[in-house]
XYZ file of C-alpha atoms in Angstrom:
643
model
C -12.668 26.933 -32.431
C -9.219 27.168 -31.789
C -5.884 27.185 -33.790
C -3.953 23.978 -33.134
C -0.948 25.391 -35.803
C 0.236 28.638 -37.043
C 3.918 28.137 -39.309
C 5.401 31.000 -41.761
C 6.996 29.705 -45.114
C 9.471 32.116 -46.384
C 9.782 30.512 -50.433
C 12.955 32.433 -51.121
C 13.863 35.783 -53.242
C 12.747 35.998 -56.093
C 13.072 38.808 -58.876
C 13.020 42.128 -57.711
C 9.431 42.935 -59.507
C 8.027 40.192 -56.789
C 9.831 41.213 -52.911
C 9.531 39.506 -50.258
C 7.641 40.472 -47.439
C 10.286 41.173 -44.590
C 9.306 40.422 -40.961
C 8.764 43.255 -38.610
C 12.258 42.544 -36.664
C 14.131 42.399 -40.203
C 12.256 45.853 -41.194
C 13.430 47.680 -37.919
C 16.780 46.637 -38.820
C 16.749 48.220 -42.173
C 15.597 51.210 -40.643
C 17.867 51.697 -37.704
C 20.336 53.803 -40.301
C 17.856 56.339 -39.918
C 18.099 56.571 -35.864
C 22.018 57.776 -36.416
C 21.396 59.950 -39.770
C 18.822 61.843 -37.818
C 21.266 62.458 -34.905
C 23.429 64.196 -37.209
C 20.641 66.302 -38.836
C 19.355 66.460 -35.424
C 22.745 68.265 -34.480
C 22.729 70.544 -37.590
C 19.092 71.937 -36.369
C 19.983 72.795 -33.101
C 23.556 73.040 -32.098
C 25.291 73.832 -35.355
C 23.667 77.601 -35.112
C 24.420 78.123 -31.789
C 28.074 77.283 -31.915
C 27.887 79.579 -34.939
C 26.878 82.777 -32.842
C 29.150 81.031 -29.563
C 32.176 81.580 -32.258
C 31.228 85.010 -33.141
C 28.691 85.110 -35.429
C 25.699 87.607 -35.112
C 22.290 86.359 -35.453
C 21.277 87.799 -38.861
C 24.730 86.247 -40.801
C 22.557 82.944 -39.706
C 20.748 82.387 -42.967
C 23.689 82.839 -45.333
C 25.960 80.736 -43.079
C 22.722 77.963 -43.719
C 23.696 78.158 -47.309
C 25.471 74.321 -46.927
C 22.157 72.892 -46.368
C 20.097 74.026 -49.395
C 22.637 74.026 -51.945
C 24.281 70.557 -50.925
C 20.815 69.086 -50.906
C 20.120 70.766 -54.313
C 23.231 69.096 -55.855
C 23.814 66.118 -53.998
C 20.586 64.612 -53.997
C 19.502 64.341 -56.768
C 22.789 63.235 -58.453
C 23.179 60.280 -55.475
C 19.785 59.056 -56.315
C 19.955 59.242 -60.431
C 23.474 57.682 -59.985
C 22.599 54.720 -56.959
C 19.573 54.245 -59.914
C 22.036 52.766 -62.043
C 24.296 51.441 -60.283
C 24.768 47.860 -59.122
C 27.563 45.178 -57.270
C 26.691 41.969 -56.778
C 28.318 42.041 -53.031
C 27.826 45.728 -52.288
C 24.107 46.349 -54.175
C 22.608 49.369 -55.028
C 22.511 52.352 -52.508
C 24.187 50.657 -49.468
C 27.799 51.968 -50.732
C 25.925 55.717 -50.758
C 24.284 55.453 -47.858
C 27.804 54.232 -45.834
C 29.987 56.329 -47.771
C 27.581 59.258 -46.014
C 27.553 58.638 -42.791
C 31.426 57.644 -42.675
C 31.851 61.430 -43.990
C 29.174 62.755 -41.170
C 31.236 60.552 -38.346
C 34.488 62.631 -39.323
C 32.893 65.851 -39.391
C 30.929 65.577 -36.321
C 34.329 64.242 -34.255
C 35.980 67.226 -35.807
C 33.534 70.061 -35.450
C 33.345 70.716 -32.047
C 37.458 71.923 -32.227
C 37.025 74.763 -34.581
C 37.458 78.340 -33.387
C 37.228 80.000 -36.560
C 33.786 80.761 -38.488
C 34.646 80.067 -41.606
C 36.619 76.740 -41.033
C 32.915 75.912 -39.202
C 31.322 76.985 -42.261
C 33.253 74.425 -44.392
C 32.262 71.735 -41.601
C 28.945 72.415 -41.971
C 28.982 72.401 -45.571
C 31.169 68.859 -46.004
C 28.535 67.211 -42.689
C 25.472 68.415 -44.869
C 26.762 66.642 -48.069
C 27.316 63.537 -45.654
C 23.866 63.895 -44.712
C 22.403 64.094 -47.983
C 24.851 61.307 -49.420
C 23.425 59.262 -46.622
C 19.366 60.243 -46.626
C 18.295 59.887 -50.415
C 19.662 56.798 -51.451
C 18.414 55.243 -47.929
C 14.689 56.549 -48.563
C 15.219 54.781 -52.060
C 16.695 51.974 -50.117
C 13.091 51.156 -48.412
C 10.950 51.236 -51.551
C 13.511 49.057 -53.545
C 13.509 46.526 -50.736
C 9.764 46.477 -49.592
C 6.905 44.983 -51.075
C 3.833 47.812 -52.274
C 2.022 46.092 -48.869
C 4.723 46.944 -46.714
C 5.882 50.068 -48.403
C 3.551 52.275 -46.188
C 4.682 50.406 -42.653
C 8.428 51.291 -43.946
C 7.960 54.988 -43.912
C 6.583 54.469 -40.700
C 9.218 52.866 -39.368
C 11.322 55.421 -41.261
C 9.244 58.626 -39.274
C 9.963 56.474 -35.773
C 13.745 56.061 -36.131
C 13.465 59.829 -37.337
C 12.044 60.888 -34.336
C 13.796 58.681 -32.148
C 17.571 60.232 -33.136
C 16.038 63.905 -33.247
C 14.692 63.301 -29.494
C 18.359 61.798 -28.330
C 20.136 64.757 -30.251
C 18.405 67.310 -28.652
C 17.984 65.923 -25.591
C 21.714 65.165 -25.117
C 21.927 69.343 -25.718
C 19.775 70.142 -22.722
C 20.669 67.614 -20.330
C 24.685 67.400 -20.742
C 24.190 71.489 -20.217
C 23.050 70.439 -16.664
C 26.298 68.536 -16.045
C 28.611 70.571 -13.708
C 31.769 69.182 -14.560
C 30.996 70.374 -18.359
C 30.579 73.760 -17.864
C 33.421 75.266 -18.607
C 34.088 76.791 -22.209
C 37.226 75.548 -24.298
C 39.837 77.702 -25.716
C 37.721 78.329 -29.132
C 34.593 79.531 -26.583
C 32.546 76.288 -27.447
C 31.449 74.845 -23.758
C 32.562 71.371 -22.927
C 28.656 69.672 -23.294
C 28.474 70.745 -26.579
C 31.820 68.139 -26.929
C 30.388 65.327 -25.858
C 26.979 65.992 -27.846
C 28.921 65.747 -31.119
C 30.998 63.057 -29.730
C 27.663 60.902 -29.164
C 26.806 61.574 -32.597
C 29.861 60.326 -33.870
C 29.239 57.206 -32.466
C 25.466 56.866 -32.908
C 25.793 57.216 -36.995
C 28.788 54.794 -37.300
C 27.001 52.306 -35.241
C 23.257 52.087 -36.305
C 24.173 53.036 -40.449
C 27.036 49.928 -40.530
C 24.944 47.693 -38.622
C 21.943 48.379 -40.213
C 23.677 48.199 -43.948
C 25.982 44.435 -42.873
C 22.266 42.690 -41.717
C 19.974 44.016 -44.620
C 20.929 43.163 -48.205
C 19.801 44.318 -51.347
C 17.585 42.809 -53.837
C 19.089 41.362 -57.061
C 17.411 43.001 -59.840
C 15.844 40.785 -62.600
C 18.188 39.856 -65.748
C 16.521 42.300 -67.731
C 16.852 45.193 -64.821
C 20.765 44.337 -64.831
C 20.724 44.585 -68.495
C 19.339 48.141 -68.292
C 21.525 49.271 -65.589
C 24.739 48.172 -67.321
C 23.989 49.430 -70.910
C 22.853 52.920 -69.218
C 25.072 55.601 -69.648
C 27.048 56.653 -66.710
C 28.874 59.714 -65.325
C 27.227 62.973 -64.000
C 26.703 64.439 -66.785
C 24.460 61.636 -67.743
C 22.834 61.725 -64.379
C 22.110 65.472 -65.022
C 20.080 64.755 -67.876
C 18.241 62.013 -66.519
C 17.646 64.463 -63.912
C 16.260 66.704 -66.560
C 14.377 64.167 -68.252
C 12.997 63.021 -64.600
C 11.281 66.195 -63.946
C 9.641 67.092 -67.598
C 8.054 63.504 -66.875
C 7.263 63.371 -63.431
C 3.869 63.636 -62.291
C 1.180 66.575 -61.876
C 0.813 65.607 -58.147
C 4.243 66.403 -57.523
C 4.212 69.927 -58.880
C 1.428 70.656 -56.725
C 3.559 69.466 -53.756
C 6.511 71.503 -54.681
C 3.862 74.605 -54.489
C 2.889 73.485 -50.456
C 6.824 72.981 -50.235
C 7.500 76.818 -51.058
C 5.699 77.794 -47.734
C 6.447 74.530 -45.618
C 10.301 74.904 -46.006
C 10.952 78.185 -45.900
C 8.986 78.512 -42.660
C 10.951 75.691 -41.165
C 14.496 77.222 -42.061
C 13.403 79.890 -39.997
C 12.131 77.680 -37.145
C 15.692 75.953 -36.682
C 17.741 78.901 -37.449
C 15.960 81.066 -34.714
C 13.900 78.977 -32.334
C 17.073 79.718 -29.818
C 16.853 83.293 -30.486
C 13.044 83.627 -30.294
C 13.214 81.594 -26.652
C 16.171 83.843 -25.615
C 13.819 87.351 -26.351
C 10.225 85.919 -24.273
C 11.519 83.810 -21.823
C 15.040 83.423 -20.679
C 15.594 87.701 -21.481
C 19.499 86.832 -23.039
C 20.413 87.847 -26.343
C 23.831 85.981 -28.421
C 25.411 89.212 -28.144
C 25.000 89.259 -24.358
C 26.056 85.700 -23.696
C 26.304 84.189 -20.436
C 24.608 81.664 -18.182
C 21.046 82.963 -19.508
C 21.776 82.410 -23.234
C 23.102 79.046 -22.576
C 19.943 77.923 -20.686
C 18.118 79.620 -23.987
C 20.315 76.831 -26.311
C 19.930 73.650 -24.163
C 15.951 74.906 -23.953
C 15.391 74.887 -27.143
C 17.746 71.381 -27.839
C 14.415 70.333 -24.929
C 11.660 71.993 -27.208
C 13.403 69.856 -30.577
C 13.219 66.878 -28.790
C 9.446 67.226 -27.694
C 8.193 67.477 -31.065
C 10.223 64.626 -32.038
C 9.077 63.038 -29.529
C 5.306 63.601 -30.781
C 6.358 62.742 -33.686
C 7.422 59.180 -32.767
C 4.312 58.760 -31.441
C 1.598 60.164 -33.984
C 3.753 58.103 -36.973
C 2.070 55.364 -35.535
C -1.295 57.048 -36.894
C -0.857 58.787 -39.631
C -0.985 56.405 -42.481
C -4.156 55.182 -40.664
C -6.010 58.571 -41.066
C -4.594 58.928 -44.560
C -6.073 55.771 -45.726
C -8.956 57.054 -44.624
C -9.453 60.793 -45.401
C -6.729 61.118 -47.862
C -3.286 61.828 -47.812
C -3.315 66.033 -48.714
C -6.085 66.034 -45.908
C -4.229 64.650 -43.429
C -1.243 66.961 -44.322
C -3.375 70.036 -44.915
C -4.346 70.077 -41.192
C -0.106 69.048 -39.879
C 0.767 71.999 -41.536
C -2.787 73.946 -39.354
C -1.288 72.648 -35.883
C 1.929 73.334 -37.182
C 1.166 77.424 -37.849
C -0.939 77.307 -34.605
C 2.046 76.353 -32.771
C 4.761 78.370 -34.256
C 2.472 81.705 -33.615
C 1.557 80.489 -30.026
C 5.477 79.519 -29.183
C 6.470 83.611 -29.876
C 4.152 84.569 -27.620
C 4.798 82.121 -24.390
C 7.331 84.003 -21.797
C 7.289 80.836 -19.276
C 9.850 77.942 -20.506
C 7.313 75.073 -20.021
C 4.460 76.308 -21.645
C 6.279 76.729 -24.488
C 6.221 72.871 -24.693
C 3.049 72.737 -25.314
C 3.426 74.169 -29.103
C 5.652 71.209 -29.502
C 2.448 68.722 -29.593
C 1.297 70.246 -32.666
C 4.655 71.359 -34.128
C 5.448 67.050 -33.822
C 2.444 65.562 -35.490
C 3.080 67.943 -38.429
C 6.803 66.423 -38.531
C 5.940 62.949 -39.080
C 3.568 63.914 -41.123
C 6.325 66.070 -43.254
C 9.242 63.450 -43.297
C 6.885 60.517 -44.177
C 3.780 61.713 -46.092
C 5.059 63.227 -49.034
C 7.776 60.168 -49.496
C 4.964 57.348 -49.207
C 3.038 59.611 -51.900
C 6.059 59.943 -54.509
C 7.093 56.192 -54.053
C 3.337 55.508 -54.697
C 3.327 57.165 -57.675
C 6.633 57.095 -59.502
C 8.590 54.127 -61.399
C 10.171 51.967 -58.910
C 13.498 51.573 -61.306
C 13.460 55.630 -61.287
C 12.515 55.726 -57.268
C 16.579 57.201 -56.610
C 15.782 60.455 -58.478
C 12.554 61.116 -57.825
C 13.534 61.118 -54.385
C 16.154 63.282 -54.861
C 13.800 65.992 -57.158
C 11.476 65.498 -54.139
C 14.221 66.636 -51.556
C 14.922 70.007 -54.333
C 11.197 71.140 -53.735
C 12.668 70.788 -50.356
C 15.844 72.949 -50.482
C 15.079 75.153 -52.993
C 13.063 77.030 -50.488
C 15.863 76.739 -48.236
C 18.251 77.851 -50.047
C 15.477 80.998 -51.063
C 15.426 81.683 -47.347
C 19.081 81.500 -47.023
C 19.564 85.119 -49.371
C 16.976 86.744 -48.609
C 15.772 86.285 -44.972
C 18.591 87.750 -43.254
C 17.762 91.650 -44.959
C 13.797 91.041 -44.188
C 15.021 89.863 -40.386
C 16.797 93.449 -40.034
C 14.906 95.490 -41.859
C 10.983 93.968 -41.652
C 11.294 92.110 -38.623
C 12.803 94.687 -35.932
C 15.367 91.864 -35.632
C 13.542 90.189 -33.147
C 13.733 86.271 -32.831
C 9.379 86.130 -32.152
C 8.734 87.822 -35.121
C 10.705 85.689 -37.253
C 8.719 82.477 -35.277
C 5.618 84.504 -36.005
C 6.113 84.991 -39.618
C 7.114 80.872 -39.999
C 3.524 79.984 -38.394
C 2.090 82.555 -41.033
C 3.787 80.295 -43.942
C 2.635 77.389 -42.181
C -0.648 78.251 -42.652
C -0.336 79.285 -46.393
C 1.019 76.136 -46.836
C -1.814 74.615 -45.379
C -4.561 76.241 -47.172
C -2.610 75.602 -50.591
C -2.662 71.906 -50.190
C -6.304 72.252 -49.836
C -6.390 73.673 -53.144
C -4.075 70.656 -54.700
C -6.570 68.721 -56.302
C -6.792 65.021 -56.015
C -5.179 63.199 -59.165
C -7.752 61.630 -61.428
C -8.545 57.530 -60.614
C -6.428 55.850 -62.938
C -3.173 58.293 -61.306
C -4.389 57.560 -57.448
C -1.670 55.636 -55.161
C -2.747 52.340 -54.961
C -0.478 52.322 -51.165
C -2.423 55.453 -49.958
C -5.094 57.315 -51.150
C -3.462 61.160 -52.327
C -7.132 62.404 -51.906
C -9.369 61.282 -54.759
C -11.762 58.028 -54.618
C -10.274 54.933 -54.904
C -11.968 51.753 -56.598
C -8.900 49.612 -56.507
C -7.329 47.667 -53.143
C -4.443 46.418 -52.606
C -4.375 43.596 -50.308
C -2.144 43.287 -47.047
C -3.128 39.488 -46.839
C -4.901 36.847 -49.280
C -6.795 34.496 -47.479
C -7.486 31.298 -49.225
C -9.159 27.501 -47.414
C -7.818 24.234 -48.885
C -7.968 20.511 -47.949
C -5.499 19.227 -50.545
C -7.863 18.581 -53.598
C -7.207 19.542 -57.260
C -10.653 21.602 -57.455
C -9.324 23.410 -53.769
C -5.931 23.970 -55.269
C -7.342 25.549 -58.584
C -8.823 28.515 -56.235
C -4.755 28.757 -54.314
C -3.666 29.060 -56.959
C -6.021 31.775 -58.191
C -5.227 33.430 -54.575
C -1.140 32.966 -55.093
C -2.040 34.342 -58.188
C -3.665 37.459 -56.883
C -1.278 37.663 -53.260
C 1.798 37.994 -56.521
C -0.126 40.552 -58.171
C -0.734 42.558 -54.664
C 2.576 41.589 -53.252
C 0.519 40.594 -50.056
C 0.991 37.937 -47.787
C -0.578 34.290 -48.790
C -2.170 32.694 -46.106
C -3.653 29.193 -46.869
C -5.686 27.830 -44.293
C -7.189 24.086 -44.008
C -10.035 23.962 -41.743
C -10.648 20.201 -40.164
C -12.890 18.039 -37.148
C -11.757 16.821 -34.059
C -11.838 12.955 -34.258
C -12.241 10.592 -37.410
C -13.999 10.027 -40.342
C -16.068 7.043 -39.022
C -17.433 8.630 -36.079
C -18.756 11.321 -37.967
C -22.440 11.533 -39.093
C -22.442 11.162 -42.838
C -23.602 14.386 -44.603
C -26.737 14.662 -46.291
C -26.649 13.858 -50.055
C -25.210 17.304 -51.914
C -24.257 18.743 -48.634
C -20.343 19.964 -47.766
C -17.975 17.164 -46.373
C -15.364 17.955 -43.771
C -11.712 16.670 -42.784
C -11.525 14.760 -39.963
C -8.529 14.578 -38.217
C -5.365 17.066 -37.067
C -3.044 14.145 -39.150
C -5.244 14.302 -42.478
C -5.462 18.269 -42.682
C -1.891 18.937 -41.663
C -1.036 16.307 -44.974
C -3.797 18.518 -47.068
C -2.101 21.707 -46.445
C 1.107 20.498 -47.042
C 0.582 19.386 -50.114
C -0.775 22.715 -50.883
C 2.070 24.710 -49.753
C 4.322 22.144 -51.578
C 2.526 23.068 -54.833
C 2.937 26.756 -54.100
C 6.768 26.057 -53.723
C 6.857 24.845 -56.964
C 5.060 28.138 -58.477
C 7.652 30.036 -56.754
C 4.807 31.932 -54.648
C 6.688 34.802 -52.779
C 5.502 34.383 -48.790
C 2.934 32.015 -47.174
C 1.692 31.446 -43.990
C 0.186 28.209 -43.190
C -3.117 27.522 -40.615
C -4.326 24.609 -39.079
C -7.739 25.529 -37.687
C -10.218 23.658 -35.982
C -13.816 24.154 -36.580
C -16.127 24.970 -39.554
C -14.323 26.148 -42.730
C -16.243 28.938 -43.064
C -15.769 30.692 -40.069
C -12.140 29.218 -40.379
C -11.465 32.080 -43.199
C -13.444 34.550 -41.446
C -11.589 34.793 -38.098
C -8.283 34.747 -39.943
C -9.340 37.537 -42.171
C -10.906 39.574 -38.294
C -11.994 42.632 -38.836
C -9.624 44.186 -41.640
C -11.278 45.249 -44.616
C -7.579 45.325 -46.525
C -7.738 41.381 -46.486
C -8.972 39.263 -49.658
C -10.856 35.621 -48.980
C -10.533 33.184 -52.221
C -13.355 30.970 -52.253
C -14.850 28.089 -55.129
C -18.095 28.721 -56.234
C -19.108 25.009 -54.831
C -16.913 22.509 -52.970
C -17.166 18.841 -54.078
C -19.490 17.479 -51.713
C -22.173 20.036 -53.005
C -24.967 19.278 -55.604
C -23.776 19.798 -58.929
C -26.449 22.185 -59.842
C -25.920 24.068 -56.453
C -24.348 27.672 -57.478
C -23.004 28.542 -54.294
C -21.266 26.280 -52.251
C -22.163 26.015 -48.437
C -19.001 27.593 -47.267
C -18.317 29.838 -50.339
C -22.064 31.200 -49.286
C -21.580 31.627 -45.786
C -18.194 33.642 -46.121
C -20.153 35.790 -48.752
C -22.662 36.329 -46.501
C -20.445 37.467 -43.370
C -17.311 38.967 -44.301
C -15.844 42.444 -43.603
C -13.561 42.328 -46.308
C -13.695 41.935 -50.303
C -14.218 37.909 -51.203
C -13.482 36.696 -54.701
C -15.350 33.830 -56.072
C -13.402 31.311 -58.100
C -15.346 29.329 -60.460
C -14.040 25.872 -59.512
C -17.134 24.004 -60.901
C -15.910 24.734 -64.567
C -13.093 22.041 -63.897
C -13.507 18.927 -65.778
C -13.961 16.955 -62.011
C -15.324 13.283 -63.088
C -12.160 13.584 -65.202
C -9.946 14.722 -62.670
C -10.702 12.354 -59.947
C -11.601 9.286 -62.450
C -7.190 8.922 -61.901
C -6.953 8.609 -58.504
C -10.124 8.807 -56.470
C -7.956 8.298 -53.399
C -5.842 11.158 -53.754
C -6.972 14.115 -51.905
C -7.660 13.201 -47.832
C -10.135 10.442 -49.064
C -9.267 7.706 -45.936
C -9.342 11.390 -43.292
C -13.684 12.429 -44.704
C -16.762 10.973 -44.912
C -17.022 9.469 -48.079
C -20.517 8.850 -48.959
C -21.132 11.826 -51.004
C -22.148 11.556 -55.200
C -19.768 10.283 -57.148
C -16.963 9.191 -54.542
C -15.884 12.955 -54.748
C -13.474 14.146 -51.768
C -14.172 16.742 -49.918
C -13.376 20.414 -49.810
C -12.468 22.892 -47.391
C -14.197 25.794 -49.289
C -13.941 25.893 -53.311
């Protein structure tokens, strides 16, 4: 058997409750935002702290000068996302003027920052970059679960984890190898060398590019009338957003307290990670010290820019898997053991004295990070209102910062005093939360049935699918396009992908055997099927289904459905209980009975024989293919694909 055909049909947009599925080329362009955004943050973790101590700051003033992060994401947040929630232009949409607005703030800042020479003028940089940062990142996670369909929605974080991987790995990798360049060696007047220049000039570039492009080709959904109405008639102003902030959190649910618990550890752990991976590296294997300075402590900086980018690196790479092994273990599972490798790491990396072993760490250190920065957000988007997405997102980000900004006040007096001020220790201590972290989202408990994601398990059993595709035969008749419609019916409910397939024979109707009397009749014909299934589709059209894909298919109808469904269980096949051409007493259809019999995948049975058929065709016996099939069967009844 072989496909002769295979044609997408993109109906149009409809209301925002029913999205369009977007194609894979159209999905990487929403995300590429995220490629620049990350540069930035990329930046912020690894060469905003060393031009700190470069400009005369001593390593334990590092946690209070990290106050921007916490406390801008605390604020900023969570008032971006309630406010993008109700906000709406009919050219500009919903969270695109947030997300540019952000990165056109992080653009100036990072062109700027580079030229200071006094500590706390780089203070207020890092404060004003971090509130670009945070204008830019909540209302863009937002931005993917407004725009994608509950199919798509896990493939989006994905994407989301690549492109956050990707700008990490060229941030910190533009640290290490501009430090190799000879001609920018030498230190400017303010003590900041001239690679560390061009690194911030790169970002500069990289954030205005990918965010504007990214925002100009990917447009927002129009909400529904009754969405608009809602929006316009809410109240507006911060002080409004503060209480739906308020209101937000006494509402949201249990599952997302218990992740703010795993939070506690997994945050504060990383703050110390970023904020003293140089120093750490500096003490076991290059033997420099910030107060030293020199050629050694500069190799420790552009080392660990090199370690940053290897676990980003990872992490590009084990995105691709992690939704995979959450649909099938369970999302706190699969995080649970991240966070394991994560502490295994972190207490391995202050122990390593030679500068590529410590690499090595960065494997496990990686597959937690995709796991952190798309995990969590494919859980919360799973299980919150989609018209209050914007501020759960930002609450999510405060279980994020709060930590932070804990670690901020309070780590640089247990650095000094509990830590000997040594850089392993505080590495050391971080793989210790790591692992508290881990064993606490063991304890989380998995949210009773009726509150499990329906995108990806959280950890309890499931008894509910939802369907990437909805497979459904049809040769044109009214009895075959009472089951599409069932299927179009179920694909809108799903938000999966319709795929209507008509099955036919090579050559025509009067060279074919007749059937036996009772017995399944086939199309003959490329001409006659490709006329069946366009007059399905065309029916569809009119019923405003979302997305179909069209198959011609040569062969036997049954197998027809089964080798476009393959081997993924996520699929649905739509079958009648008995195609027209079958006995009328016969239950079970032969095609119906044979994809029953052999498919991977969940098949729903549409009762097709309750139609009123002598009725039906008694109008135009003609109608459906008759001149393309064997006609000989009871009745004068046209023939059916499956139903």
């Amino acid at each position: 058997m072989t496909a002769t055909t295979s044609e997408s049909v993109s109906t149009g947009v409809g209301p925002a409750e029913r999205r369009p599925l977007m194609t894979g080329t159209a999905l990487l362009m929403m995300n590429l935002g995220f490629f620049g955004v990350q540069f930035s943050f990329g930046l912020t973790q690894s060469a905003v702290n060393p031009l700190f101590l470069l400009i005369g700051a001593d390593p334990d003033q590092l946690p209070i000068l990290n106050l921007a992060g916490p406390v801008t994401g605390l604020i900023i947040q969570p008032l971006i996302g309630a406010i993008s929630d109700r906000t709406w232009h009919p050219r500009w949409g919903r969270r695109r003027p947030f997300i540019t607005a952000g990165a056109l703030l992080c653009a100036v800042i990072l062109f700027a920052f580079p030229f200071v020479g006094v500590l706390w003028i780089a203070v207020l940089c890092f404060w004003l970059l971090d509130a670009g940062n945070n204008t830019s990142m909540e209302p863009y996670r937002a931005f993917i679960s407004d725009r994608l369909p509950k199919s798509q929605l896990a493939r989006g974080f994905l994407t989301q984890s690549m492109f956050t991987g990707a700008g990490a790995v060229l941030a910190n990798l533009s640290l290490f190898l501009l430090q190799k360049v000879t001609a920018l060696e030498k230190t400017a007047g303010n003590g900041v060398p001239y690679w560390m220049y061009v690194c911030f000039m790169i970002g500069t570039v990289c954030i205005l590019l990918t965010v504007l492009t990214a925002m100009a080709r990917t447009k927002e959904l129009t909400p529904s009338d009754e969405e608009l109405a809602e929006i316009r008639s809410a109240p507006k102003g911060v002080h409004h957003a503060v209480i739906e902030i308020k209101d937000a959190v006494k509402a949201m649910p249990i599952a997302m307290h218990k992740i703010g618990v795993v939070f506690l550890f997994q945050w504060y752990a990383m703050f110390i990670y970023w904020q003293f991976l140089a120093v750490s590296l500096g003490e076991t294997v290059f033997n420099a010290t910030p107060e030293q300075g020199g050629p050694a402590w500069d190799d420790a900086i552009a080392w660990s820019g090199l370690e940053n980018a290897a676990y980003n690196f990872v992490t590009m790479i084990s995105a691709l898997f992690l939704v995979g092994f959450a649909q099938r273990i369970g999302a706190k599972r699969v995080h649970a053991i991240a966070l394991g490798l994560a502490a295994v790491a972190l207490i391995w990396l202050a122990r390593i004295d030679n500068q590529y072993v410590a690499l090595l760490p960065m494997i496990g250190l990686g597959i937690f990070w995709a796991s952190a920065v798309g995990v969590p957000y494919l859980m919360v988007a799973s299980m919150v209102p989609a018209k209050r997405t914007g501020v759960y997102m930002g609450i999510l980000n405060m279980m994020i910062v709060v930590p932070m900004l804990i670690e901020t006040v309070t780590f640089g007096w247990i650095y000094t005093h509990l830590l000997d001020s040594k850089g392993s220790n505080a590495m050391t201590l971080a793989g210790v939360l790591l692992a508290i972290g881990a064993v606490a989202m063991l304890w989380v408990n998995p949210p009773d049935e009726a509150d499990e994601s329906p995108i990806v398990p959280l950890g309890g059993k499931r008894s509910i699918t939802v369907y990437d595709r909805v497979v459904v035969g049809s040769d044109g008749t009214p009895t075959s396009l009472y089951a599409v419609d069932r299927a179009a019916e179920v694909a809108l409910a799903a938000q999966a992908k319709l795929v209507v397939v008509t099955a036919y024979r090579d050559g025509d109707a009067g060279s074919a055997a007749s059937p036996a009397e009772g017995a399944h009749r086939d199309i003959h014909g490329v001409e006659a099927a490709r006329e069946a299934l366009e007059k399905s589709v065309t029916g569809l059209t009119r019923e405003r289904a979302r997305y179909i894909e069209q198959r011609l298919v040569a062969g036997d109808p049954a197998q027809a459905l089964l080798d476009v469904v393959g081997a993924n269980p996520a699929n649905l096949i739509v079958v009648g209980n008995r195609g027209l051409g079958a006995s009328r007493g016969q239950l079970l259809g032969s095609v119906p009975g044979g994809v029953v019999r052999n498919a991977v995948c969940d098949v729903l049975v549409v009762q097709t024989s309750a139609l009123d058929e002598d009725r039906v065709f008694a109008r135009q016996p003609s109608e459906a293919t008759a001149g393309a099939v064997t006609d000989d069967g009871p009745e004068g009844e046209s023939p059916t694909l499956r139903s």
